[in-house]
Amino acid sequence: MTADGRGSAVPEPDYRDLLASVTAWVEGPGEEWAGRIEATGTVPDALWKELRGAGFLALAAPPDLGGRGLSFVQWMGLMEVFSRSHASVRMIVHVVNGTWRAMNPHAEEAQRRRFVRPSVAGDLLVAFTLTEPGNGTGADITSSVRRAGDTYYLSGRKHMITFGVRCDYWLLFARLEGSTGSGGTVALLVDRHAPGVEVEDTSDTMGVRGTDHASLTFTDTPVPVANRIGAEGDGLAVALGGFLTPSRISVAMSCVGLAQRAQQLAVAYSLERTTFGKPLASRQAIAFALAENAADIAAARALTLHAAQAWQDGAVDAGSLSSMAKLTAVDMLTRVTDKALQVHGGIGYWKTMPIERVYRDARAQRFEEGTNEIQKAVIARHLFRRSDAAAADDAGPAKAPAPAGAPTVLE
């Protein structure tokens, strides 16, 4: 068993039963919750309690952390179904079933007892807190800490932090004061109620209604050194090492699930809507659009499962494949939801139609876990490195030069 749970799995009959129960929940109570969330713009505590009680927040983690112990490929099968539900439901299960992957490989046993296991159980909500308003999401972070004895004092700003309002802790990434590069970064669990923190609720978004987001300002906020995950200098390794690749694959599968929901709605509407005495489904233009959607979804799903298997197996190209899957799936989702809305005609633009929410929610996937431009840079860097390594092998001991202009973004 590895710290990221890649050695875990449940028997196939148990998995099929679990898949059936998740599907039944998504198509039943999940749809009722979707209506309530859209009507109020908030996710009530009762939904969190229901998801936790059903065990849906502890599916992906290994049994030694209190999880169900699904393999990563099995977990992606459930994410596909959850993603057909409201985007806030998908966001909850995606985040809570994922943040332990960042913490666990670097945590001490006392930190597992205090933070990781309660997070897996859904008793403690940890918000991933990396993005800053004036920087990217890599070694250029500027939020900083200075250490005095057993306490760090944190200053800086973070924004677009999912669950940053309602969380118990922020899993926050900063740098040691005066340091540069990734070597000076630290990962800290910052108490949501620590002094010196200003929390601004920025939850009024186009889609993914109900999921809270926050902008955060820290001014000499005290953080115990005991709340540091990993060593000084490990901050970006915690943030990106065991978390980003599987999270990108999960987002890709979220695109697949949401596209399936859009397609389901479009197919049903094309069969029930009649124009000039014939159902829309009999119109070749409509039929071809839905056929294109079906092929598009199947192709993205296959690539995403391929990336999931690669990460589960520890393949060296899993990082590149995760970016390929995310890039492909998010572009697919854009095409599928646009055609699905077009099939509905003007009525699809009204909020009374489920496709309207699906269309809005789909746009958010283009930003989550990196834009398409970032994914292309990651893929290109992998291609250049592979070519560089092949050239070095052909040349013998001397290393071939890197190509000019090769991307240098963090994966």
CSV table of C-alpha atoms in Angstrom, one decimal:
chain,number,residue,atom,x,y,z
A,1,MET,CA,0.0,0.0,0.0
A,2,THR,CA,1.4,3.4,-1.0
A,3,ALA,CA,0.8,6.7,0.8
A,4,ASP,CA,-1.4,7.8,-2.1
A,5,GLY,CA,-3.5,4.6,-1.9
A,6,ARG,CA,-2.5,3.3,-5.3
A,7,GLY,CA,-2.2,-0.3,-3.9
A,8,SER,CA,-5.9,-0.4,-2.8
A,9,ALA,CA,-9.0,-1.8,-4.5
A,10,VAL,CA,-12.3,-3.3,-3.6
A,11,PRO,CA,-13.7,-6.6,-5.1
A,12,GLU,CA,-15.6,-6.1,-8.3
A,13,PRO,CA,-19.0,-7.3,-6.9
A,14,ASP,CA,-18.7,-4.7,-4.1
A,15,TYR,CA,-17.8,-2.1,-6.5
A,16,ARG,CA,-20.8,-2.8,-8.8
A,17,ASP,CA,-23.1,-2.5,-5.7
A,18,LEU,CA,-21.4,0.8,-4.8
A,19,LEU,CA,-21.7,2.2,-8.3
A,20,ALA,CA,-25.4,1.3,-8.3
A,21,SER,CA,-26.0,3.1,-5.0
A,22,VAL,CA,-24.2,6.2,-6.2
A,23,THR,CA,-26.2,6.2,-9.4
A,24,ALA,CA,-29.4,5.8,-7.5
A,25,TRP,CA,-28.5,8.7,-5.2
A,26,VAL,CA,-27.5,11.0,-8.1
A,27,GLU,CA,-30.7,10.3,-10.1
A,28,GLY,CA,-32.9,10.6,-7.0
A,29,PRO,CA,-31.9,12.7,-4.0
A,30,GLY,CA,-29.1,14.4,-6.0
A,31,GLU,CA,-31.6,15.9,-8.4
A,32,GLU,CA,-33.7,17.2,-5.5
A,33,TRP,CA,-30.6,18.8,-3.9
A,34,ALA,CA,-29.7,20.4,-7.3
A,35,GLY,CA,-33.0,22.2,-7.4
A,36,ARG,CA,-32.6,23.5,-3.8
A,37,ILE,CA,-29.0,24.6,-4.5
A,38,GLU,CA,-30.0,26.6,-7.6
A,39,ALA,CA,-33.0,28.2,-5.8
A,40,THR,CA,-31.0,29.3,-2.8
A,41,GLY,CA,-27.5,29.7,-4.2
A,42,THR,CA,-26.1,27.8,-1.2
A,43,VAL,CA,-25.2,24.3,-0.2
A,44,PRO,CA,-26.9,23.5,3.1
A,45,ASP,CA,-25.2,21.8,6.0
A,46,ALA,CA,-27.8,19.0,5.6
A,47,LEU,CA,-26.3,18.0,2.2
A,48,TRP,CA,-22.8,17.7,3.6
A,49,LYS,CA,-24.2,15.6,6.4
A,50,GLU,CA,-26.0,13.4,3.9
A,51,LEU,CA,-22.9,12.9,1.8
A,52,ARG,CA,-20.8,12.1,4.9
A,53,GLY,CA,-23.5,9.7,6.2
A,54,ALA,CA,-23.6,7.8,2.9
A,55,GLY,CA,-19.8,7.4,3.0
A,56,PHE,CA,-19.4,9.4,-0.2
A,57,LEU,CA,-16.7,11.6,1.3
A,58,ALA,CA,-14.4,8.6,2.2
A,59,LEU,CA,-14.4,6.6,-1.0
A,60,ALA,CA,-11.0,7.2,-2.5
A,61,ALA,CA,-8.8,7.0,0.6
A,62,PRO,CA,-7.2,3.7,1.7
A,63,PRO,CA,-8.7,1.7,4.6
A,64,ASP,CA,-5.8,2.6,7.0
A,65,LEU,CA,-7.0,6.2,6.7
A,66,GLY,CA,-10.6,5.3,7.2
A,67,GLY,CA,-11.5,5.3,3.5
A,68,ARG,CA,-13.3,2.7,1.4
A,69,GLY,CA,-10.2,1.8,-0.4
A,70,LEU,CA,-11.2,2.1,-4.1
A,71,SER,CA,-8.5,1.9,-6.7
A,72,PHE,CA,-8.0,5.1,-8.6
A,73,VAL,CA,-9.6,3.7,-11.7
A,74,GLN,CA,-12.6,2.5,-9.6
A,75,TRP,CA,-12.9,6.0,-8.1
A,76,MET,CA,-12.9,7.6,-11.5
A,77,GLY,CA,-15.9,5.4,-12.4
A,78,LEU,CA,-17.8,6.9,-9.4
A,79,MET,CA,-16.6,10.5,-10.3
A,80,GLU,CA,-18.1,10.0,-13.7
A,81,VAL,CA,-21.5,9.4,-12.1
A,82,PHE,CA,-21.2,12.1,-9.4
A,83,SER,CA,-20.4,14.6,-12.2
A,84,ARG,CA,-23.8,14.1,-13.7
A,85,SER,CA,-25.2,15.7,-10.6
A,86,HIS,CA,-25.1,19.4,-9.5
A,87,ALA,CA,-21.6,20.9,-9.9
A,88,SER,CA,-21.5,21.7,-6.2
A,89,VAL,CA,-22.1,18.0,-5.3
A,90,ARG,CA,-19.3,17.0,-7.7
A,91,MET,CA,-17.0,19.7,-6.2
A,92,ILE,CA,-17.6,18.4,-2.6
A,93,VAL,CA,-16.8,14.8,-3.4
A,94,HIS,CA,-13.9,15.7,-5.6
A,95,VAL,CA,-12.2,17.9,-3.1
A,96,VAL,CA,-12.8,15.9,0.1
A,97,ASN,CA,-11.8,12.7,-1.7
A,98,GLY,CA,-8.6,14.4,-3.0
A,99,THR,CA,-7.0,16.7,-0.4
A,100,TRP,CA,-5.7,13.8,1.7
A,101,ARG,CA,-3.5,12.8,-1.3
A,102,ALA,CA,-1.5,16.1,-0.8
A,103,MET,CA,-1.2,15.7,2.9
A,104,ASN,CA,-0.7,12.0,3.6
A,105,PRO,CA,2.7,11.3,1.9
A,106,HIS,CA,4.4,14.1,3.9
A,107,ALA,CA,2.5,13.9,7.1
A,108,GLU,CA,3.8,12.6,10.4
A,109,GLU,CA,1.6,10.0,12.3
A,110,ALA,CA,0.4,12.6,14.8
A,111,GLN,CA,-0.7,14.8,11.8
A,112,ARG,CA,-2.5,11.9,10.3
A,113,ARG,CA,-4.5,11.4,13.5
A,114,ARG,CA,-5.2,15.1,13.8
A,115,PHE,CA,-5.8,16.2,10.2
A,116,VAL,CA,-5.7,13.5,7.6
A,117,ARG,CA,-8.1,10.9,9.0
A,118,PRO,CA,-10.6,13.5,10.2
A,119,SER,CA,-10.5,15.0,6.7
A,120,VAL,CA,-11.2,11.6,5.1
A,121,ALA,CA,-14.1,11.0,7.5
A,122,GLY,CA,-15.6,14.3,6.5
A,123,ASP,CA,-15.3,15.6,10.1
A,124,LEU,CA,-12.7,18.2,9.1
A,125,LEU,CA,-12.9,20.3,5.9
A,126,VAL,CA,-9.5,21.2,4.5
A,127,ALA,CA,-9.4,23.9,1.7
A,128,PHE,CA,-6.5,23.7,-0.8
A,129,THR,CA,-5.0,27.2,-0.7
A,130,LEU,CA,-2.4,27.8,-3.4
A,131,THR,CA,-3.6,30.5,-5.9
A,132,GLU,CA,-2.7,34.1,-5.4
A,133,PRO,CA,-4.2,37.2,-7.1
A,134,GLY,CA,-0.9,38.5,-8.5
A,135,ASN,CA,0.9,35.3,-9.3
A,136,GLY,CA,0.6,31.9,-10.9
A,137,THR,CA,0.3,28.7,-9.0
A,138,GLY,CA,3.9,27.6,-8.8
A,139,ALA,CA,7.3,28.8,-7.5
A,140,ASP,CA,6.3,32.5,-8.0
A,141,ILE,CA,4.0,32.5,-4.9
A,142,THR,CA,4.8,35.5,-2.7
A,143,SER,CA,2.8,34.8,0.5
A,144,SER,CA,5.5,34.5,3.1
A,145,VAL,CA,6.3,33.3,6.6
A,146,ARG,CA,8.9,34.3,9.2
A,147,ARG,CA,9.7,31.9,12.0
A,148,ALA,CA,10.0,32.8,15.6
A,149,GLY,CA,10.6,29.7,17.8
A,150,ASP,CA,7.7,27.2,17.3
A,151,THR,CA,5.5,29.6,15.4
A,152,TYR,CA,5.4,30.9,11.8
A,153,TYR,CA,3.9,34.3,11.1
A,154,LEU,CA,2.1,34.4,7.8
A,155,SER,CA,1.5,37.4,5.6
A,156,GLY,CA,0.1,37.5,2.0
A,157,ARG,CA,-3.0,37.0,-0.1
A,158,LYS,CA,-4.8,34.1,-1.7
A,159,HIS,CA,-7.9,34.1,-3.9
A,160,MET,CA,-10.4,31.8,-5.6
A,161,ILE,CA,-10.1,29.3,-2.7
A,162,THR,CA,-12.8,26.7,-3.0
A,163,PHE,CA,-14.5,26.1,0.4
A,164,GLY,CA,-12.3,28.9,1.8
A,165,VAL,CA,-15.2,30.3,3.7
A,166,ARG,CA,-16.6,27.3,5.4
A,167,CYS,CA,-13.5,25.2,5.9
A,168,ASP,CA,-11.8,24.2,9.2
A,169,TYR,CA,-8.2,24.6,7.9
A,170,TRP,CA,-6.6,26.1,4.9
A,171,LEU,CA,-3.8,23.8,3.4
A,172,LEU,CA,-1.8,26.8,2.5
A,173,PHE,CA,1.4,27.2,0.5
A,174,ALA,CA,3.8,30.0,1.2
A,175,ARG,CA,7.6,30.7,1.2
A,176,LEU,CA,10.1,31.4,3.9
A,177,GLU,CA,10.7,35.1,4.1
A,178,GLY,CA,13.5,36.2,1.8
A,179,SER,CA,13.6,32.9,-0.2
A,180,THR,CA,13.2,32.4,-3.9
A,181,GLY,CA,12.2,29.4,-6.0
A,182,SER,CA,10.6,26.2,-4.9
A,183,GLY,CA,13.3,25.4,-2.3
A,184,GLY,CA,11.9,28.0,0.1
A,185,THR,CA,8.3,26.9,0.1
A,186,VAL,CA,6.3,25.4,3.0
A,187,ALA,CA,2.9,23.8,3.3
A,188,LEU,CA,0.9,24.8,6.4
A,189,LEU,CA,-2.4,23.9,7.9
A,190,VAL,CA,-3.8,27.3,9.0
A,191,ASP,CA,-6.7,27.4,11.4
A,192,ARG,CA,-9.7,29.0,9.8
A,193,HIS,CA,-10.2,31.1,13.0
A,194,ALA,CA,-6.6,32.1,13.5
A,195,PRO,CA,-6.1,35.8,14.2
A,196,GLY,CA,-4.9,38.2,11.5
A,197,VAL,CA,-7.0,36.8,8.8
A,198,GLU,CA,-9.5,38.6,6.6
A,199,VAL,CA,-12.0,36.4,4.7
A,200,GLU,CA,-13.9,37.8,1.8
A,201,ASP,CA,-16.7,35.6,0.4
A,202,THR,CA,-16.5,35.7,-3.4
A,203,SER,CA,-19.0,32.9,-4.1
A,204,ASP,CA,-21.2,34.8,-6.7
A,205,THR,CA,-20.1,32.9,-9.8
A,206,MET,CA,-21.5,32.2,-13.2
A,207,GLY,CA,-21.9,28.5,-12.5
A,208,VAL,CA,-21.1,25.9,-9.8
A,209,ARG,CA,-23.6,27.8,-7.7
A,210,GLY,CA,-23.5,27.0,-4.0
A,211,THR,CA,-19.8,26.2,-3.7
A,212,ASP,CA,-18.2,28.8,-1.6
A,213,HIS,CA,-15.0,30.6,-2.7
A,214,ALA,CA,-12.9,33.0,-0.7
A,215,SER,CA,-10.3,35.7,-1.1
A,216,LEU,CA,-8.0,35.7,1.9
A,217,THR,CA,-5.6,38.3,3.4
A,218,PHE,CA,-3.1,37.3,6.1
A,219,THR,CA,-1.3,39.7,8.4
A,220,ASP,CA,1.2,38.2,10.8
A,221,THR,CA,-1.2,35.2,11.3
A,222,PRO,CA,0.4,32.8,13.8
A,223,VAL,CA,0.7,29.2,12.6
A,224,PRO,CA,2.3,26.5,14.8
A,225,VAL,CA,5.3,24.8,13.3
A,226,ALA,CA,3.6,21.6,14.2
A,227,ASN,CA,1.1,22.4,11.5
A,228,ARG,CA,3.7,22.3,8.8
A,229,ILE,CA,3.2,19.3,6.4
A,230,GLY,CA,6.6,18.0,5.3
A,231,ALA,CA,9.9,19.9,5.7
A,232,GLU,CA,10.8,23.4,5.0
A,233,GLY,CA,11.3,23.5,1.2
A,234,ASP,CA,8.7,20.8,0.5
A,235,GLY,CA,5.8,23.2,0.0
A,236,LEU,CA,5.4,22.7,-3.8
A,237,ALA,CA,6.1,19.0,-3.5
A,238,VAL,CA,3.1,18.8,-1.2
A,239,ALA,CA,1.0,21.0,-3.5
A,240,LEU,CA,1.9,19.3,-6.7
A,241,GLY,CA,3.6,16.0,-6.1
A,242,GLY,CA,0.9,13.5,-5.2
A,243,PHE,CA,-2.1,15.8,-5.8
A,244,LEU,CA,-2.1,17.6,-9.1
A,245,THR,CA,-1.9,14.6,-11.5
A,246,PRO,CA,-4.8,12.6,-10.1
A,247,SER,CA,-6.8,15.8,-9.6
A,248,ARG,CA,-6.4,16.7,-13.2
A,249,ILE,CA,-7.6,13.2,-14.2
A,250,SER,CA,-10.5,13.6,-11.9
A,251,VAL,CA,-11.5,16.9,-13.5
A,252,ALA,CA,-11.2,15.3,-16.9
A,253,MET,CA,-13.6,12.6,-15.8
A,254,SER,CA,-15.9,15.3,-14.3
A,255,CYS,CA,-16.1,16.7,-17.8
A,256,VAL,CA,-17.0,13.3,-19.2
A,257,GLY,CA,-19.8,12.9,-16.6
A,258,LEU,CA,-21.2,16.4,-17.1
A,259,ALA,CA,-21.1,15.9,-20.9
A,260,GLN,CA,-23.1,12.6,-20.5
A,261,ARG,CA,-25.7,14.6,-18.6
A,262,ALA,CA,-25.9,17.2,-21.3
A,263,GLN,CA,-26.2,14.5,-23.9
A,264,GLN,CA,-28.9,12.7,-21.9
A,265,LEU,CA,-31.0,15.9,-21.7
A,266,ALA,CA,-30.5,16.6,-25.4
A,267,VAL,CA,-31.5,13.1,-26.6
A,268,ALA,CA,-34.6,13.1,-24.4
A,269,TYR,CA,-35.7,16.6,-25.6
A,270,SER,CA,-35.1,15.6,-29.3
A,271,LEU,CA,-37.4,12.6,-28.9
A,272,GLU,CA,-40.2,14.5,-27.1
A,273,ARG,CA,-40.1,17.8,-29.0
A,274,THR,CA,-42.2,17.9,-32.2
A,275,THR,CA,-41.8,20.5,-35.0
A,276,PHE,CA,-43.9,20.4,-38.2
A,277,GLY,CA,-45.4,17.1,-37.2
A,278,LYS,CA,-42.1,15.2,-36.6
A,279,PRO,CA,-39.9,14.7,-33.5
A,280,LEU,CA,-36.6,16.6,-33.6
A,281,ALA,CA,-34.8,13.3,-33.5
A,282,SER,CA,-35.9,12.6,-37.0
A,283,ARG,CA,-34.1,15.7,-38.3
A,284,GLN,CA,-30.8,14.7,-39.8
A,285,ALA,CA,-29.0,17.8,-38.5
A,286,ILE,CA,-30.1,17.0,-34.9
A,287,ALA,CA,-29.3,13.3,-35.2
A,288,PHE,CA,-25.8,14.0,-36.6
A,289,ALA,CA,-25.1,16.5,-33.8
A,290,LEU,CA,-26.0,14.0,-31.2
A,291,ALA,CA,-24.0,11.3,-33.0
A,292,GLU,CA,-20.9,13.6,-32.9
A,293,ASN,CA,-21.5,14.2,-29.2
A,294,ALA,CA,-21.6,10.4,-28.5
A,295,ALA,CA,-18.3,9.8,-30.3
A,296,ASP,CA,-16.7,12.9,-28.6
A,297,ILE,CA,-17.7,11.7,-25.2
A,298,ALA,CA,-16.5,8.1,-25.8
A,299,ALA,CA,-13.1,9.3,-27.0
A,300,ALA,CA,-12.5,11.6,-24.0
A,301,ARG,CA,-13.6,8.9,-21.6
A,302,ALA,CA,-11.2,6.4,-23.1
A,303,LEU,CA,-8.3,8.8,-22.8
A,304,THR,CA,-9.2,9.7,-19.2
A,305,LEU,CA,-9.4,6.1,-18.2
A,306,HIS,CA,-6.0,5.5,-19.9
A,307,ALA,CA,-4.5,8.3,-17.9
A,308,ALA,CA,-6.1,7.0,-14.7
A,309,GLN,CA,-4.6,3.5,-15.2
A,310,ALA,CA,-1.2,5.1,-16.0
A,311,TRP,CA,-1.3,7.0,-12.7
A,312,GLN,CA,-2.5,4.0,-10.8
A,313,ASP,CA,0.4,2.0,-12.2
A,314,GLY,CA,3.0,4.7,-11.5
A,315,ALA,CA,3.8,5.2,-15.2
A,316,VAL,CA,6.4,7.8,-15.9
A,317,ASP,CA,4.1,9.5,-18.5
A,318,ALA,CA,1.1,9.8,-16.1
A,319,GLY,CA,1.6,13.5,-15.6
A,320,SER,CA,1.6,14.2,-19.3
A,321,LEU,CA,-1.4,11.9,-19.9
A,322,SER,CA,-3.3,13.7,-17.1
A,323,SER,CA,-2.9,17.0,-19.0
A,324,MET,CA,-3.8,15.4,-22.3
A,325,ALA,CA,-7.0,14.0,-20.7
A,326,LYS,CA,-7.9,17.3,-19.1
A,327,LEU,CA,-7.2,19.2,-22.3
A,328,THR,CA,-9.2,16.8,-24.4
A,329,ALA,CA,-12.1,16.4,-22.0
A,330,VAL,CA,-12.7,20.1,-21.4
A,331,ASP,CA,-12.7,20.9,-25.1
A,332,MET,CA,-15.1,18.0,-25.6
A,333,LEU,CA,-17.3,19.3,-22.9
A,334,THR,CA,-17.5,22.7,-24.6
A,335,ARG,CA,-18.6,21.2,-27.9
A,336,VAL,CA,-21.1,18.8,-26.4
A,337,THR,CA,-22.8,21.3,-24.1
A,338,ASP,CA,-23.0,23.8,-26.9
A,339,LYS,CA,-24.7,21.3,-29.2
A,340,ALA,CA,-26.9,20.1,-26.4
A,341,LEU,CA,-28.2,23.6,-25.8
A,342,GLN,CA,-28.7,24.2,-29.5
A,343,VAL,CA,-30.8,21.0,-29.7
A,344,HIS,CA,-33.1,22.6,-27.1
A,345,GLY,CA,-33.4,25.8,-29.1
A,346,GLY,CA,-34.4,29.0,-27.4
A,347,ILE,CA,-36.1,27.3,-24.5
A,348,GLY,CA,-32.8,25.9,-23.4
A,349,TYR,CA,-31.7,29.4,-22.5
A,350,TRP,CA,-34.3,29.6,-19.7
A,351,LYS,CA,-33.3,28.7,-16.1
A,352,THR,CA,-36.3,26.4,-15.9
A,353,MET,CA,-34.5,23.9,-18.2
A,354,PRO,CA,-31.8,21.7,-16.7
A,355,ILE,CA,-29.5,22.2,-19.7
A,356,GLU,CA,-29.1,25.9,-18.8
A,357,ARG,CA,-27.4,25.0,-15.5
A,358,VAL,CA,-25.3,22.3,-17.2
A,359,TYR,CA,-24.1,24.8,-19.8
A,360,ARG,CA,-23.0,27.3,-17.1
A,361,ASP,CA,-21.3,24.7,-15.0
A,362,ALA,CA,-19.4,23.4,-17.9
A,363,ARG,CA,-17.5,26.6,-18.4
A,364,ALA,CA,-15.8,26.4,-15.0
A,365,GLN,CA,-14.0,23.3,-16.0
A,366,ARG,CA,-11.8,25.2,-18.3
A,367,PHE,CA,-10.1,26.8,-15.3
A,368,GLU,CA,-10.0,24.0,-12.7
A,369,GLU,CA,-6.5,22.5,-12.2
A,370,GLY,CA,-5.0,24.7,-14.9
A,371,THR,CA,-6.1,26.3,-18.1
A,372,ASN,CA,-5.8,24.6,-21.5
A,373,GLU,CA,-2.7,26.7,-22.1
A,374,ILE,CA,-1.0,25.2,-19.0
A,375,GLN,CA,-2.0,21.7,-20.1
A,376,LYS,CA,-0.4,22.3,-23.5
A,377,ALA,CA,2.8,23.6,-21.9
A,378,VAL,CA,3.0,20.5,-19.7
A,379,ILE,CA,2.5,18.1,-22.6
A,380,ALA,CA,5.0,20.0,-24.8
A,381,ARG,CA,7.6,19.9,-22.0
A,382,HIS,CA,7.2,16.1,-21.7
A,383,LEU,CA,7.6,15.7,-25.5
A,384,PHE,CA,10.8,17.8,-25.5
A,385,ARG,CA,12.2,15.9,-22.5
A,386,ARG,CA,11.5,12.6,-24.1
A,387,SER,CA,13.1,13.7,-27.4
A,388,ASP,CA,16.1,15.1,-25.4
A,389,ALA,CA,16.5,11.8,-23.5
A,390,ALA,CA,16.3,9.8,-26.8
A,391,ALA,CA,19.0,12.0,-28.3
A,392,ALA,CA,21.2,11.6,-25.3
A,393,ASP,CA,20.9,7.8,-25.5
A,394,ASP,CA,21.9,7.9,-29.2
A,395,ALA,CA,24.8,10.2,-28.4
A,396,GLY,CA,26.2,8.2,-25.5
A,397,PRO,CA,27.3,9.8,-22.3
A,398,ALA,CA,27.1,13.4,-23.5
A,399,LYS,CA,23.7,15.0,-22.9
A,400,ALA,CA,21.9,16.5,-25.9
A,401,PRO,CA,21.0,20.2,-25.5
A,402,ALA,CA,17.4,21.1,-24.6
A,403,PRO,CA,15.4,22.7,-27.4
A,404,ALA,CA,15.2,26.4,-27.4
A,405,GLY,CA,12.0,27.8,-26.1
A,406,ALA,CA,11.0,24.7,-24.2
A,407,PRO,CA,8.2,25.5,-21.7
A,408,THR,CA,9.4,25.8,-18.0
A,409,VAL,CA,6.0,25.8,-16.2
A,410,LEU,CA,5.5,23.7,-13.2
A,411,GLU,CA,3.5,20.5,-13.7
